[in-house]
Coordinates of N, CA and C in Angstrom, one line a residue:
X1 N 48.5 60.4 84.1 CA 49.0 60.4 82.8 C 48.6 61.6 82.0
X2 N 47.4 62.2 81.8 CA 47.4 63.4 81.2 C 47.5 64.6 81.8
X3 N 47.8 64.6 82.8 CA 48.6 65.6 83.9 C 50.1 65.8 82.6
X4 N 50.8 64.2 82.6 CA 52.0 64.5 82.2 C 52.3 64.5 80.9
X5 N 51.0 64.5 80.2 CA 51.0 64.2 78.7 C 51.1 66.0 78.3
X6 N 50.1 66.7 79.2 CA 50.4 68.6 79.1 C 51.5 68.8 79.6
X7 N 52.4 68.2 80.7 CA 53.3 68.8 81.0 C 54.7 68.6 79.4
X8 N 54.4 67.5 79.0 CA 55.3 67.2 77.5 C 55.1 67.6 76.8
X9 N 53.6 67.8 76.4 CA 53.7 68.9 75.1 C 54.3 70.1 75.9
X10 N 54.3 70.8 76.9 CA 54.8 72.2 77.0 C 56.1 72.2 76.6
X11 N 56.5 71.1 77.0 CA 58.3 71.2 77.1 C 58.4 70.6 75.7
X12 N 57.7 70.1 74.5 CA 58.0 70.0 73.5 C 58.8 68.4 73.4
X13 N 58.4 67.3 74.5 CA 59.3 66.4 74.9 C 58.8 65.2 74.3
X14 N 58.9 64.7 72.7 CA 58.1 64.3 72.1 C 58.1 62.9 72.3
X15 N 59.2 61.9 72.4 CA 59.4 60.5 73.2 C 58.4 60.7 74.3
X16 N 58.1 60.9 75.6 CA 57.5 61.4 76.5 C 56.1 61.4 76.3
X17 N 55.9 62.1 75.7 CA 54.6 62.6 74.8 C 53.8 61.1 74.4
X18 N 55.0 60.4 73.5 CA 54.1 59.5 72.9 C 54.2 58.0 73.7
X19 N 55.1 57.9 74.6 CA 54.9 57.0 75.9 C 53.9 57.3 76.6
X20 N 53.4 58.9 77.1 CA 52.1 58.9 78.2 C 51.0 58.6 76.9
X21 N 50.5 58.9 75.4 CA 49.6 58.4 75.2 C 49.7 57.0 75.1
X22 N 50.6 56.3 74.3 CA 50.3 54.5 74.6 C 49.9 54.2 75.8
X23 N 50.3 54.8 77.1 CA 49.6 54.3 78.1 C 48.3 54.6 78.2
X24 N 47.6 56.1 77.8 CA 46.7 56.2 78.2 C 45.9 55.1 77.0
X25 N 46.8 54.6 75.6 CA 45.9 53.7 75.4 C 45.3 52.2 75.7
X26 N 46.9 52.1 76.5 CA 46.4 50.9 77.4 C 45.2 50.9 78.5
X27 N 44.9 52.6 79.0 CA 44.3 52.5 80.0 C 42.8 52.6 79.3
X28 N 42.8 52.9 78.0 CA 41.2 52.5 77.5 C 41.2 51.6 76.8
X29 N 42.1 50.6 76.7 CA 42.2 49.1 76.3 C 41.7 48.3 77.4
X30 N 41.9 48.6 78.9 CA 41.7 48.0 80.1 C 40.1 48.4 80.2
X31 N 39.9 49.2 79.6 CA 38.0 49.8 79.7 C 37.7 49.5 78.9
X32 N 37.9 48.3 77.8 CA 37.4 48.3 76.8 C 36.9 49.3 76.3
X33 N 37.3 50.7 76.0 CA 37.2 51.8 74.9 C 37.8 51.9 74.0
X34 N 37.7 50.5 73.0 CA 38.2 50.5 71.9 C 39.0 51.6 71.3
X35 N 37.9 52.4 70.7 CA 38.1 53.6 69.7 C 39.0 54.6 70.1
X36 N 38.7 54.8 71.7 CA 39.5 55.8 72.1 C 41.3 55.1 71.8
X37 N 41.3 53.8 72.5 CA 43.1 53.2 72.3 C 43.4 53.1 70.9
X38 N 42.6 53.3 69.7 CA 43.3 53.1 68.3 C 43.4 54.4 68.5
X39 N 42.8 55.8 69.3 CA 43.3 57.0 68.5 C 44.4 56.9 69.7
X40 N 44.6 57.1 70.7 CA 46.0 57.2 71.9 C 46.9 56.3 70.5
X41 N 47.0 55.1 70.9 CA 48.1 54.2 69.8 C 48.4 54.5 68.5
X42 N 47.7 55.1 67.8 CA 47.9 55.9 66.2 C 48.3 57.5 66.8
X43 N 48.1 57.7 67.8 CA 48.9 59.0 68.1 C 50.5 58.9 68.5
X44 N 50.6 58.0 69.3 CA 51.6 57.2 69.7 C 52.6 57.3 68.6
X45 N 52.4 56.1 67.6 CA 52.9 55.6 66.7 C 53.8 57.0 65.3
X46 N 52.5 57.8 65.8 CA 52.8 59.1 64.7 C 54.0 60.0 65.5
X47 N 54.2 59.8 66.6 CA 55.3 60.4 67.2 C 56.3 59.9 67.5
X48 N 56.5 58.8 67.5 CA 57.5 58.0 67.6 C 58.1 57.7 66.3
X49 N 57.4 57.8 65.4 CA 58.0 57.7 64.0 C 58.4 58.8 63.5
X50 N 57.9 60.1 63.8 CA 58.7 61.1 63.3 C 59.7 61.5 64.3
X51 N 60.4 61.1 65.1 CA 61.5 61.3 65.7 C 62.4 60.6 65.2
X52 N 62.1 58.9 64.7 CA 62.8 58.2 64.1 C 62.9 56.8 65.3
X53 N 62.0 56.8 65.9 CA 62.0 55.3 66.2 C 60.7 54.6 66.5
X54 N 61.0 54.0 64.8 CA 59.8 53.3 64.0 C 60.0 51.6 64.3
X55 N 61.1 51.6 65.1 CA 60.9 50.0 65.9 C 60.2 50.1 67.0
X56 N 61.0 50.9 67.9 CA 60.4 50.8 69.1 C 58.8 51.1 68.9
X57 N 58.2 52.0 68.1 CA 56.7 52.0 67.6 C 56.4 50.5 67.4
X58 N 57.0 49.2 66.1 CA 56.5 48.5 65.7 C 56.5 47.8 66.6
X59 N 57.5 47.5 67.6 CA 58.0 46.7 68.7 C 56.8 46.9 69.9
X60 N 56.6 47.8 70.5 CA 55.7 48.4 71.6 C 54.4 48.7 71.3
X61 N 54.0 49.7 70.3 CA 52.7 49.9 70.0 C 52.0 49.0 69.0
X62 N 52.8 48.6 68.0 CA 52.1 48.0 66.9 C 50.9 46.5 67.4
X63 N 51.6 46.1 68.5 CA 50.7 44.8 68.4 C 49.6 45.5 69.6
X64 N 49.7 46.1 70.6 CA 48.5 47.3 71.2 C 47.3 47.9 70.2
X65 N 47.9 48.1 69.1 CA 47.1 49.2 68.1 C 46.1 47.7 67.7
X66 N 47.0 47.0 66.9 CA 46.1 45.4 66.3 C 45.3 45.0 67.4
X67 N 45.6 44.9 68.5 CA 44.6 44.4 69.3 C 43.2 45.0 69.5
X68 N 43.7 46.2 69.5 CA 42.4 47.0 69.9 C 41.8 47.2 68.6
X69 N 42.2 47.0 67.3 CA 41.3 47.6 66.3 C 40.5 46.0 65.8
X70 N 41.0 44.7 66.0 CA 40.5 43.4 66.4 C 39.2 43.7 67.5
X71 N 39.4 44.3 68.0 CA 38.3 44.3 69.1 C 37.6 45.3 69.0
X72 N 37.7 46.3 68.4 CA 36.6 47.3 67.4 C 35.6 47.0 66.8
X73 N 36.1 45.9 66.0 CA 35.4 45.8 64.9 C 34.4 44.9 65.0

């Protein structure tokens, strides 16, 4: 995943981009690394919204982000 997260930013492939971090925040959600999955999913979310799809964010990441900041705290 962050193999492909450098190969996206090169290509400027910003959907892409913020699909490999949601996963890498699933994959410190699965490690309980809290802190690290609210920054992957608030990175996520900040890219997917400035492209213009702020569902597919609210739909996919939004309840990922609440989980993990529930389990932060």
């Amino acid at each position: 995943l962050q193999a492909g997260l450098v190969i996206y930013r090169s290509i400027g492939d910003q959907y892409s981009k913020a699909r490999a971090l949601y996963r890498l925040g699933d994959w410190a959600r699965d490690k309980q690394k809290w802190e690290e999955a609210v920054d992957f999913y608030r990175q996520a979310m900040d890219l997917w919204d400035r492209i213009g799809l702020q569902s597919l964010s609210q739909e996919i990441i939004q309840p990922r982000l609440n989980e993990a900041l529930e389990k932060k705290s």
